[in-house]
PDB file of C-alpha atoms and ligand atoms in Angstrom:
ATOM      1  CA  GLY T  28     130.890  88.795  85.398  1.00  0.00           C
ATOM      2  CA  LYS T  29     132.952  91.544  87.072  1.00  0.00           C
ATOM      3  CA  LYS T  30     129.911  93.796  87.384  1.00  0.00           C
ATOM      4  CA  ALA T  31     127.536  91.192  88.816  1.00  0.00           C
ATOM      5  CA  GLU T  32     126.917  93.035  92.091  1.00  0.00           C
ATOM      6  CA  LYS T  33     126.241  96.301  90.289  1.00  0.00           C
ATOM      7  CA  ALA T  34     123.897  94.547  87.849  1.00  0.00           C
ATOM      8  CA  ILE T  35     121.921  93.008  90.692  1.00  0.00           C
ATOM      9  CA  GLU T  36     121.617  96.360  92.480  1.00  0.00           C
ATOM     10  CA  GLU T  37     120.387  98.045  89.311  1.00  0.00           C
ATOM     11  CA  SER T  38     117.967  95.190  88.678  1.00  0.00           C
ATOM     12  CA  ILE T  39     116.366  95.401  92.102  1.00  0.00           C
ATOM     13  CA  LYS T  40     115.932  99.137  91.628  1.00  0.00           C
ATOM     14  CA  LYS T  41     114.286  98.583  88.258  1.00  0.00           C
ATOM     15  CA  VAL T  42     111.890  95.928  89.589  1.00  0.00           C
ATOM     16  CA  TYR T  43     110.755  98.306  92.356  1.00  0.00           C
ATOM     17  CA  GLU T  44     110.349 101.070  89.799  1.00  0.00           C
ATOM     18  CA  ILE T  45     108.121  98.847  87.650  1.00  0.00           C
ATOM     19  CA  ASP T  46     106.076  97.786  90.678  1.00  0.00           C
ATOM     20  CA  ASN T  47     105.601 101.415  91.692  1.00  0.00           C
ATOM     21  CA  LYS T  48     104.355 102.267  88.225  1.00  0.00           C
ATOM     22  CA  MET T  49     102.089  99.274  87.642  1.00  0.00           C
ATOM     23  CA  SER T  50     100.830  97.848  90.918  1.00  0.00           C
ATOM     24  CA  VAL T  51      97.105  98.219  91.573  1.00  0.00           C
ATOM     25  CA  PHE T  52      97.924  98.000  95.274  1.00  0.00           C
ATOM     26  CA  LYS T  53      99.678 101.381  95.174  1.00  0.00           C
ATOM     27  CA  GLU T  54      97.353 104.300  94.768  1.00  0.00           C
ATOM     28  CA  TYR T  55     100.102 106.468  93.286  1.00  0.00           C
ATOM     29  CA  SER T  56     100.911 103.956  90.516  1.00  0.00           C
ATOM     30  CA  GLU T  57     100.213 104.885  86.918  1.00  0.00           C
ATOM     31  CA  ILE T  58      97.761 102.016  86.596  1.00  0.00           C
ATOM     32  CA  SER T  59      95.857 103.225  89.680  1.00  0.00           C
ATOM     33  CA  LYS T  60      95.691 106.703  88.180  1.00  0.00           C
ATOM     34  CA  ILE T  61      94.297 105.343  84.907  1.00  0.00           C
ATOM     35  CA  ASN T  62      91.662 103.472  86.934  1.00  0.00           C
ATOM     36  CA  LYS T  63      90.817 106.457  89.092  1.00  0.00           C
ATOM     37  CA  HIS T  64      90.206 108.642  86.045  1.00  0.00           C
ATOM     38  CA  ALA T  65      88.322 105.989  84.039  1.00  0.00           C
ATOM     39  CA  GLY T  66      85.538 107.466  81.944  1.00  0.00           C
ATOM     40  CA  ASN T  67      86.917 110.910  82.629  1.00  0.00           C
ATOM     41  CA  LEU T  68      90.510 111.764  81.744  1.00  0.00           C
ATOM     42  CA  ALA T  69      93.299 110.127  79.748  1.00  0.00           C
ATOM     43  CA  GLN T  70      96.530 109.712  81.722  1.00  0.00           C
ATOM     44  CA  ILE T  71     100.006 110.297  80.351  1.00  0.00           C
ATOM     45  CA  VAL T  72     102.165 107.351  81.379  1.00  0.00           C
ATOM     46  CA  SER T  73     105.840 106.371  81.312  1.00  0.00           C
ATOM     47  CA  LYS T  74     107.394 104.415  78.460  1.00  0.00           C
ATOM     48  CA  ASP T  75     107.426 101.288  80.627  1.00  0.00           C
ATOM     49  CA  THR T  76     103.702 101.365  81.372  1.00  0.00           C
ATOM     50  CA  TYR T  77     102.753 102.315  77.841  1.00  0.00           C
ATOM     51  CA  TYR T  78     104.766  99.418  76.439  1.00  0.00           C
ATOM     52  CA  VAL T  79     103.236  96.889  78.855  1.00  0.00           C
ATOM     53  CA  ILE T  80      99.670  98.022  78.118  1.00  0.00           C
ATOM     54  CA  GLN T  81     100.177  98.005  74.389  1.00  0.00           C
ATOM     55  CA  LYS T  82     101.658  94.476  74.528  1.00  0.00           C
ATOM     56  CA  ALA T  83      98.877  93.364  76.876  1.00  0.00           C
ATOM     57  CA  ILE T  84      96.220  94.514  74.425  1.00  0.00           C
ATOM     58  CA  LYS T  85      97.914  92.468  71.734  1.00  0.00           C
ATOM     59  CA  TYR T  86      97.517  89.349  73.909  1.00  0.00           C
ATOM     60  CA  CYS T  87      93.936  90.240  74.828  1.00  0.00           C
ATOM     61  CA  SER T  88      93.088  90.241  71.178  1.00  0.00           C
ATOM     62  CA  LEU T  89      95.184  87.141  70.268  1.00  0.00           C
ATOM     63  CA  SER T  90      93.439  85.158  73.012  1.00  0.00           C
ATOM     64  CA  ARG T  91      90.076  86.612  71.948  1.00  0.00           C
ATOM     65  CA  GLY T  92      89.505  88.089  75.360  1.00  0.00           C
ATOM     66  CA  ALA T  93      90.504  85.085  77.486  1.00  0.00           C
ATOM     67  CA  PHE T  94      93.277  87.404  78.632  1.00  0.00           C
ATOM     68  CA  ASP T  95      91.648  90.725  79.461  1.00  0.00           C
ATOM     69  CA  ILE T  96      93.492  93.465  81.332  1.00  0.00           C
ATOM     70  CA  THR T  97      90.238  95.153  82.322  1.00  0.00           C
ATOM     71  CA  ILE T  98      89.559  92.197  84.640  1.00  0.00           C
ATOM     72  CA  GLY T  99      90.430  94.500  87.603  1.00  0.00           C
ATOM     73  CA  PRO T 100      86.956  94.839  89.193  1.00  0.00           C
ATOM     74  CA  ILE T 101      86.478  91.047  89.246  1.00  0.00           C
ATOM     75  CA  VAL T 102      89.959  90.408  90.628  1.00  0.00           C
ATOM     76  CA  GLY T 103      89.203  92.986  93.338  1.00  0.00           C
ATOM     77  CA  LEU T 104      85.930  91.276  94.172  1.00  0.00           C
ATOM     78  CA  TRP T 105      87.500  87.862  94.736  1.00  0.00           C
ATOM     79  CA  ALA T 106      90.589  89.348  96.446  1.00  0.00           C
ATOM     80  CA  ILE T 107      92.309  85.968  96.186  1.00  0.00           C
ATOM     81  CA  GLY T 108      95.396  85.744  98.369  1.00  0.00           C
ATOM     82  CA  LYS T 109      94.285  88.916 100.169  1.00  0.00           C
ATOM     83  CA  LYS T 110      92.627  89.586 103.493  1.00  0.00           C
ATOM     84  CA  GLY T 111      89.067  89.916 102.168  1.00  0.00           C
ATOM     85  CA  GLN T 112      89.103  86.826  99.941  1.00  0.00           C
ATOM     86  CA  GLN T 113      85.609  85.414  99.518  1.00  0.00           C
ATOM     87  CA  ILE T 114      83.192  83.811  97.114  1.00  0.00           C
ATOM     88  CA  PRO T 115      81.289  86.833  95.805  1.00  0.00           C
ATOM     89  CA  SER T 116      77.557  86.664  95.160  1.00  0.00           C
ATOM     90  CA  SER T 117      76.596  85.855  91.587  1.00  0.00           C
ATOM     91  CA  ASN T 118      74.859  89.232  91.368  1.00  0.00           C
ATOM     92  CA  GLU T 119      78.029  91.076  92.305  1.00  0.00           C
ATOM     93  CA  ILE T 120      79.947  89.106  89.700  1.00  0.00           C
ATOM     94  CA  LYS T 121      77.315  89.830  87.067  1.00  0.00           C
ATOM     95  CA  GLU T 122      77.418  93.540  87.872  1.00  0.00           C
ATOM     96  CA  LYS T 123      81.240  93.832  87.732  1.00  0.00           C
ATOM     97  CA  LEU T 124      81.478  91.649  84.662  1.00  0.00           C
ATOM     98  CA  LYS T 125      79.694  94.366  82.682  1.00  0.00           C
ATOM     99  CA  THR T 126      82.764  96.568  83.013  1.00  0.00           C
ATOM    100  CA  VAL T 127      85.203  93.997  81.599  1.00  0.00           C
ATOM    101  CA  ASN T 128      86.180  94.714  78.002  1.00  0.00           C
ATOM    102  CA  TYR T 129      89.731  95.341  76.852  1.00  0.00           C
ATOM    103  CA  LYS T 130      88.358  97.044  73.736  1.00  0.00           C
ATOM    104  CA  ASP T 131      87.541 100.010  75.967  1.00  0.00           C
ATOM    105  CA  VAL T 132      91.234 100.704  76.555  1.00  0.00           C
ATOM    106  CA  VAL T 133      92.146 103.694  74.400  1.00  0.00           C
ATOM    107  CA  ILE T 134      95.843 104.130  73.773  1.00  0.00           C
ATOM    108  CA  ASP T 135      97.337 107.229  72.172  1.00  0.00           C
ATOM    109  CA  LYS T 136     100.874 106.802  70.950  1.00  0.00           C
ATOM    110  CA  ASN T 137     101.453 110.490  70.260  1.00  0.00           C
ATOM    111  CA  ASN T 138     100.763 111.574  73.832  1.00  0.00           C
ATOM    112  CA  SER T 139     101.795 108.278  75.416  1.00  0.00           C
ATOM    113  CA  SER T 140      98.419 108.346  77.130  1.00  0.00           C
ATOM    114  CA  ILE T 141      95.954 105.692  78.247  1.00  0.00           C
ATOM    115  CA  PHE T 142      92.235 106.052  78.786  1.00  0.00           C
ATOM    116  CA  LEU T 143      89.493 103.716  79.962  1.00  0.00           C
ATOM    117  CA  LYS T 144      86.228 104.591  78.273  1.00  0.00           C
ATOM    118  CA  ASN T 145      83.844 103.875  81.135  1.00  0.00           C
ATOM    119  CA  LYS T 146      83.683 104.803  84.787  1.00  0.00           C
ATOM    120  CA  LYS T 147      84.105 101.797  87.096  1.00  0.00           C
ATOM    121  CA  GLN T 148      86.465 100.099  84.640  1.00  0.00           C
ATOM    122  CA  GLU T 149      89.771  98.993  86.124  1.00  0.00           C
ATOM    123  CA  MET T 150      92.930  97.716  84.566  1.00  0.00           C
ATOM    124  CA  ASP T 151      95.101  94.988  86.134  1.00  0.00           C
ATOM    125  CA  VAL T 152      98.417  94.190  84.474  1.00  0.00           C
ATOM    126  CA  GLY T 153      99.277  91.550  87.115  1.00  0.00           C
ATOM    127  CA  GLY T 154      99.144  88.878  84.432  1.00  0.00           C
ATOM    128  CA  ILE T 155     101.899  90.397  82.302  1.00  0.00           C
ATOM    129  CA  ALA T 156     104.023  92.974  84.158  1.00  0.00           C
ATOM    130  CA  LYS T 157     106.299  90.401  85.795  1.00  0.00           C
ATOM    131  CA  GLY T 158     107.338  89.229  82.346  1.00  0.00           C
ATOM    132  CA  TYR T 159     108.271  92.774  81.420  1.00  0.00           C
ATOM    133  CA  ALA T 160     110.254  93.133  84.642  1.00  0.00           C
ATOM    134  CA  ALA T 161     112.188  89.941  83.838  1.00  0.00           C
ATOM    135  CA  ASP T 162     113.049  91.274  80.360  1.00  0.00           C
ATOM    136  CA  GLU T 163     114.254  94.544  81.847  1.00  0.00           C
ATOM    137  CA  VAL T 164     116.463  92.680  84.330  1.00  0.00           C
ATOM    138  CA  LYS T 165     117.922  90.692  81.457  1.00  0.00           C
ATOM    139  CA  ASN T 166     118.743  93.919  79.615  1.00  0.00           C
ATOM    140  CA  ILE T 167     120.495  95.271  82.695  1.00  0.00           C
ATOM    141  CA  MET T 168     122.557  92.065  82.888  1.00  0.00           C
ATOM    142  CA  ILE T 169     123.575  92.350  79.247  1.00  0.00           C
ATOM    143  CA  LYS T 170     124.445  96.037  79.663  1.00  0.00           C
ATOM    144  CA  ASN T 171     126.783  95.063  82.480  1.00  0.00           C
ATOM    145  CA  GLY T 172     128.595  92.503  80.372  1.00  0.00           C
ATOM    146  CA  ILE T 173     127.059  89.454  82.020  1.00  0.00           C
ATOM    147  CA  LYS T 174     126.897  86.371  79.831  1.00  0.00           C
ATOM    148  CA  SER T 175     125.456  83.787  82.176  1.00  0.00           C
ATOM    149  CA  ALA T 176     122.483  84.395  84.465  1.00  0.00           C
ATOM    150  CA  ILE T 177     119.257  82.943  85.716  1.00  0.00           C
ATOM    151  CA  ILE T 178     116.517  85.408  86.604  1.00  0.00           C
ATOM    152  CA  ASN T 179     113.680  84.130  88.767  1.00  0.00           C
ATOM    153  CA  LEU T 180     110.690  86.361  89.447  1.00  0.00           C
ATOM    154  CA  GLY T 181     108.474  83.646  90.916  1.00  0.00           C
ATOM    155  CA  GLY T 182     106.762  81.855  88.070  1.00  0.00           C
ATOM    156  CA  ASN T 183     108.762  83.818  85.525  1.00  0.00           C
ATOM    157  CA  ILE T 184     112.168  82.328  84.764  1.00  0.00           C
ATOM    158  CA  LEU T 185     114.472  83.916  82.250  1.00  0.00           C
ATOM    159  CA  VAL T 186     117.834  82.394  81.467  1.00  0.00           C
ATOM    160  CA  LEU T 187     120.653  84.343  79.893  1.00  0.00           C
ATOM    161  CA  GLY T 188     123.182  82.351  77.917  1.00  0.00           C
ATOM    162  CA  THR T 189     124.263  78.948  79.202  1.00  0.00           C
ATOM    163  CA  LYS T 190     125.549  77.872  82.589  1.00  0.00           C
ATOM    164  CA  GLU T 191     129.152  78.924  83.197  1.00  0.00           C
ATOM    165  CA  ASP T 192     130.387  75.511  82.019  1.00  0.00           C
ATOM    166  CA  GLY T 193     128.681  76.000  78.657  1.00  0.00           C
ATOM    167  CA  THR T 194     125.830  73.538  79.215  1.00  0.00           C
ATOM    168  CA  PRO T 195     122.164  74.628  78.944  1.00  0.00           C
ATOM    169  CA  TRP T 196     120.212  75.752  81.977  1.00  0.00           C
ATOM    170  CA  LYS T 197     117.779  73.179  83.313  1.00  0.00           C
ATOM    171  CA  VAL T 198     114.417  74.580  84.396  1.00  0.00           C
ATOM    172  CA  GLY T 199     111.965  72.497  86.400  1.00  0.00           C
ATOM    173  CA  ILE T 200     108.230  72.818  85.872  1.00  0.00           C
ATOM    174  CA  GLN T 201     106.436  72.583  89.222  1.00  0.00           C
ATOM    175  CA  ASN T 202     104.292  69.506  89.683  1.00  0.00           C
ATOM    176  CA  PRO T 203     100.891  71.144  90.260  1.00  0.00           C
ATOM    177  CA  ILE T 204      99.730  68.533  92.767  1.00  0.00           C
ATOM    178  CA  LYS T 205     102.938  68.241  94.819  1.00  0.00           C
ATOM    179  CA  THR T 206     104.585  70.562  97.331  1.00  0.00           C
ATOM    180  CA  ARG T 207     106.574  73.523  96.046  1.00  0.00           C
ATOM    181  CA  GLY T 208     109.925  72.503  94.635  1.00  0.00           C
ATOM    182  CA  GLU T 209     108.837  69.100  93.319  1.00  0.00           C
ATOM    183  CA  PHE T 210     108.918  69.260  89.560  1.00  0.00           C
ATOM    184  CA  ALA T 211     106.853  67.328  87.041  1.00  0.00           C
ATOM    185  CA  LEU T 212     109.499  67.593  84.332  1.00  0.00           C
ATOM    186  CA  THR T 213     112.541  69.650  83.375  1.00  0.00           C
ATOM    187  CA  ILE T 214     113.542  71.389  80.167  1.00  0.00           C
ATOM    188  CA  SER T 215     116.991  72.447  78.949  1.00  0.00           C
ATOM    189  CA  VAL T 216     117.168  75.983  77.651  1.00  0.00           C
ATOM    190  CA  ILE T 217     119.630  78.651  76.478  1.00  0.00           C
ATOM    191  CA  ASN T 218     118.577  82.316  76.253  1.00  0.00           C
ATOM    192  CA  LYS T 219     114.887  81.646  76.896  1.00  0.00           C
ATOM    193  CA  SER T 220     112.023  82.740  79.062  1.00  0.00           C
ATOM    194  CA  VAL T 221     110.019  80.014  80.803  1.00  0.00           C
ATOM    195  CA  VAL T 222     106.777  81.278  82.345  1.00  0.00           C
ATOM    196  CA  THR T 223     104.169  79.189  84.126  1.00  0.00           C
ATOM    197  CA  SER T 224     100.626  80.083  85.150  1.00  0.00           C
ATOM    198  CA  GLY T 225      99.126  77.627  87.632  1.00  0.00           C
ATOM    199  CA  ASN T 226      96.187  77.121  89.966  1.00  0.00           C
ATOM    200  CA  TYR T 227      98.456  76.198  92.881  1.00  0.00           C
ATOM    201  CA  GLU T 228     100.098  79.545  93.612  1.00  0.00           C
ATOM    202  CA  ARG T 229      97.322  81.733  94.948  1.00  0.00           C
ATOM    203  CA  TYR T 230      94.009  80.214  95.923  1.00  0.00           C
ATOM    204  CA  PHE T 231      91.600  79.417  98.719  1.00  0.00           C
ATOM    205  CA  GLU T 232      89.371  76.421  99.229  1.00  0.00           C
ATOM    206  CA  VAL T 233      85.764  76.124 100.335  1.00  0.00           C
ATOM    207  CA  GLU T 234      84.302  72.678 100.906  1.00  0.00           C
ATOM    208  CA  GLY T 235      87.079  71.065  98.921  1.00  0.00           C
ATOM    209  CA  LYS T 236      86.627  73.341  95.908  1.00  0.00           C
ATOM    210  CA  ARG T 237      89.588  75.436  94.877  1.00  0.00           C
ATOM    211  CA  PHE T 238      89.194  79.091  93.923  1.00  0.00           C
ATOM    212  CA  HIS T 239      92.388  80.362  92.299  1.00  0.00           C
ATOM    213  CA  HIS T 240      93.569  83.659  90.879  1.00  0.00           C
ATOM    214  CA  ILE T 241      93.137  83.191  87.129  1.00  0.00           C
ATOM    215  CA  ILE T 242      89.692  84.449  86.246  1.00  0.00           C
ATOM    216  CA  ASN T 243      87.701  83.484  83.173  1.00  0.00           C
ATOM    217  CA  PRO T 244      86.404  86.839  81.849  1.00  0.00           C
ATOM    218  CA  SER T 245      83.370  85.189  80.305  1.00  0.00           C
ATOM    219  CA  THR T 246      82.102  83.828  83.648  1.00  0.00           C
ATOM    220  CA  GLY T 247      83.771  85.981  86.303  1.00  0.00           C
ATOM    221  CA  TYR T 248      84.808  82.794  88.149  1.00  0.00           C
ATOM    222  CA  PRO T 249      88.268  81.157  88.420  1.00  0.00           C
ATOM    223  CA  SER T 250      89.050  79.306  85.212  1.00  0.00           C
ATOM    224  CA  GLU T 251      87.732  75.758  85.114  1.00  0.00           C
ATOM    225  CA  SER T 252      89.382  74.734  81.862  1.00  0.00           C
ATOM    226  CA  ASP T 253      91.166  71.368  81.683  1.00  0.00           C
ATOM    227  CA  ILE T 254      94.534  73.102  82.238  1.00  0.00           C
ATOM    228  CA  VAL T 255      96.073  73.338  85.728  1.00  0.00           C
ATOM    229  CA  SER T 256      99.519  74.483  84.594  1.00  0.00           C
ATOM    230  CA  ALA T 257     100.433  76.390  81.429  1.00  0.00           C
ATOM    231  CA  THR T 258     104.093  76.999  80.573  1.00  0.00           C
ATOM    232  CA  ILE T 259     105.226  79.206  77.715  1.00  0.00           C
ATOM    233  CA  ILE T 260     108.789  79.079  76.371  1.00  0.00           C
ATOM    234  CA  SER T 261     109.707  82.188  74.383  1.00  0.00           C
ATOM    235  CA  ASP T 262     112.529  84.646  73.792  1.00  0.00           C
ATOM    236  CA  ASN T 263     110.918  87.504  75.679  1.00  0.00           C
ATOM    237  CA  SER T 264     109.264  87.029  79.029  1.00  0.00           C
ATOM    238  CA  ILE T 265     106.566  89.650  78.428  1.00  0.00           C
ATOM    239  CA  ASP T 266     105.248  87.445  75.613  1.00  0.00           C
ATOM    240  CA  GLY T 267     105.411  84.318  77.749  1.00  0.00           C
ATOM    241  CA  ASP T 268     103.619  86.010  80.637  1.00  0.00           C
ATOM    242  CA  GLY T 269     100.830  87.553  78.531  1.00  0.00           C
ATOM    243  CA  LEU T 270     100.275  84.238  76.779  1.00  0.00           C
ATOM    244  CA  SER T 271     100.475  81.932  79.803  1.00  0.00           C
ATOM    245  CA  THR T 272      97.556  83.546  81.598  1.00  0.00           C
ATOM    246  CA  GLY T 273      95.374  83.669  78.475  1.00  0.00           C
ATOM    247  CA  VAL T 274      95.961  80.131  77.238  1.00  0.00           C
ATOM    248  CA  TYR T 275      95.409  78.772  80.744  1.00  0.00           C
ATOM    249  CA  ILE T 276      91.801  79.921  80.430  1.00  0.00           C
ATOM    250  CA  MET T 277      91.359  78.788  76.821  1.00  0.00           C
ATOM    251  CA  GLY T 278      91.917  75.123  77.610  1.00  0.00           C
ATOM    252  CA  VAL T 279      94.386  72.717  76.075  1.00  0.00           C
ATOM    253  CA  LYS T 280      92.882  72.251  72.621  1.00  0.00           C
ATOM    254  CA  LYS T 281      92.597  75.913  71.707  1.00  0.00           C
ATOM    255  CA  ALA T 282      95.854  76.681  73.512  1.00  0.00           C
ATOM    256  CA  ILE T 283      97.913  74.189  71.492  1.00  0.00           C
ATOM    257  CA  LYS T 284      96.419  75.596  68.301  1.00  0.00           C
ATOM    258  CA  LEU T 285      97.111  79.225  69.194  1.00  0.00           C
ATOM    259  CA  ILE T 286     100.703  78.643  70.366  1.00  0.00           C
ATOM    260  CA  GLY T 287     101.373  76.478  67.311  1.00  0.00           C
ATOM    261  CA  GLU T 288     100.567  79.493  65.141  1.00  0.00           C
ATOM    262  CA  ILE T 289     103.079  81.768  66.877  1.00  0.00           C
ATOM    263  CA  GLU T 290     106.615  81.609  65.508  1.00  0.00           C
ATOM    264  CA  GLY T 291     109.340  80.913  68.068  1.00  0.00           C
ATOM    265  CA  VAL T 292     106.980  80.190  70.951  1.00  0.00           C
ATOM    266  CA  GLU T 293     106.445  76.752  72.525  1.00  0.00           C
ATOM    267  CA  ALA T 294     104.274  75.480  75.338  1.00  0.00           C
ATOM    268  CA  ILE T 295     103.788  72.719  77.911  1.00  0.00           C
ATOM    269  CA  PHE T 296     100.388  72.101  79.484  1.00  0.00           C
ATOM    270  CA  ILE T 297      99.501  69.897  82.422  1.00  0.00           C
ATOM    271  CA  THR T 298      95.832  68.998  82.653  1.00  0.00           C
ATOM    272  CA  ARG T 299      93.453  68.159  85.464  1.00  0.00           C
ATOM    273  CA  SER T 300      93.634  64.514  84.373  1.00  0.00           C
ATOM    274  CA  ARG T 301      97.452  64.683  84.880  1.00  0.00           C
ATOM    275  CA  ASP T 302      98.339  64.466  81.216  1.00  0.00           C
ATOM    276  CA  VAL T 303     101.131  66.517  79.689  1.00  0.00           C
ATOM    277  CA  TYR T 304     100.674  68.182  76.304  1.00  0.00           C
ATOM    278  CA  VAL T 305     103.449  69.951  74.400  1.00  0.00           C
ATOM    279  CA  THR T 306     103.646  71.924  71.165  1.00  0.00           C
ATOM    280  CA  SER T 307     105.537  70.231  68.327  1.00  0.00           C
ATOM    281  CA  GLY T 308     108.777  72.177  68.923  1.00  0.00           C
ATOM    282  CA  MET T 309     109.045  70.762  72.447  1.00  0.00           C
ATOM    283  CA  GLU T 310     108.840  67.091  71.535  1.00  0.00           C
ATOM    284  CA  GLY T 311     111.867  65.204  72.828  1.00  0.00           C
ATOM    285  CA  LYS T 312     113.197  68.261  74.614  1.00  0.00           C
ATOM    286  CA  PHE T 313     112.007  67.578  78.137  1.00  0.00           C
TER     287      PHE T 313
HETATM  288  P1  LIG L 623      99.724  84.951  85.977  1.00  0.00           P
HETATM  289  O1  LIG L 623     100.247  84.487  87.285  1.00  0.00           O
HETATM  290  O2  LIG L 623     100.726  85.572  85.066  1.00  0.00           O
HETATM  291  O3  LIG L 623      98.917  83.916  85.267  1.00  0.00           O
HETATM  292  O4  LIG L 623      98.739  86.153  86.277  1.00  0.00           O
HETATM  293  C1  LIG L 623      97.679  86.060  87.179  1.00  0.00           C
HETATM  294  C2  LIG L 623      97.216  87.447  87.528  1.00  0.00           C
HETATM  295  O5  LIG L 623      96.666  88.061  86.364  1.00  0.00           O
HETATM  296  C3  LIG L 623      96.112  87.502  88.556  1.00  0.00           C
HETATM  297  O6  LIG L 623      96.641  87.571  89.854  1.00  0.00           O
HETATM  298  C4  LIG L 623      95.365  88.758  88.171  1.00  0.00           C
HETATM  299  O7  LIG L 623      96.011  89.895  88.684  1.00  0.00           O
HETATM  300  C5  LIG L 623      95.489  88.773  86.670  1.00  0.00           C
HETATM  301  N1  LIG L 623      94.405  88.086  85.954  1.00  0.00           N
HETATM  302  C6  LIG L 623      93.548  87.121  86.405  1.00  0.00           C
HETATM  303  N2  LIG L 623      92.730  86.705  85.422  1.00  0.00           N
HETATM  304  C7  LIG L 623      93.077  87.425  84.311  1.00  0.00           C
HETATM  305  C8  LIG L 623      92.591  87.465  82.976  1.00  0.00           C
HETATM  306  N3  LIG L 623      91.588  86.694  82.549  1.00  0.00           N
HETATM  307  N4  LIG L 623      93.175  88.335  82.115  1.00  0.00           N
HETATM  308  C9  LIG L 623      94.193  89.138  82.518  1.00  0.00           C
HETATM  309  N5  LIG L 623      94.694  89.130  83.752  1.00  0.00           N
HETATM  310  C10 LIG L 623      94.152  88.288  84.643  1.00  0.00           C
HETATM  311 MG1  LIG L 624     100.900  85.740  82.955  1.00  0.00          MG
END
């Protein structure tokens, strides 16, 4: 499109804006403020943050708490991919686990405010905000008259339209046991979001055991379900992102059932035993 450069500039600005509002690594972010005032004061937040939290809660409840945005204290404890990464003591995990419960997030539409009921509770929207950012970038592209684009936010792919020659975009799904860039399979898509959660992106290993960044809220430890890669194909990336993290933890059987019940959403799972499972709408399409 003629306005491609402008669209990209606007997009980068928007992604930074979202990061500044939602990152737990920035003490001035809206999410950090909610956490700081947990058990004390509700915080008025921007439309962006309100929307992400409200969508996140929907996926917490759909996944029956496998996805839980109050996982913050446990994520902080493990610090996976960060300087202080470590295997925490089981007592520490037990203690922090008491604070995890998305049902304690109080949202007030009238004031656009968010409140965590208990002190020490912490929200982490790291499992869903990237999807929102991808959707926002897509909207900026459309606003600038762009008909053909591929948006890649690392694990979150969103394709707009077809390739310039009119053929579908081809998206590769990373092979979880090979080096980055080697795909296990590809899918052809037009106007879709393709989001993958995997155990191979951020992790550390101790004595051959891998500790990755997707935490099972019922144990406080990295998920040990049979899934090692969960891909969600949907129209909006926020839905794909919220779902991918949750179903990863649920395991393949429950995941296939849940995704099968959601209209317009498909999934591909790769398991520990190197099998590939797909929802019925994906059969023959990869
Ligand atoms: P994703 O890459 O979208 O699967 O998101 C992983 C990120 O989500 C982690 O880095 C954490 O910030 C956060 N997270 C980890 N476990 C959970 C969970 N059970 N529920 C919600 N967010 C989580
Ligand atoms: Mg996610």
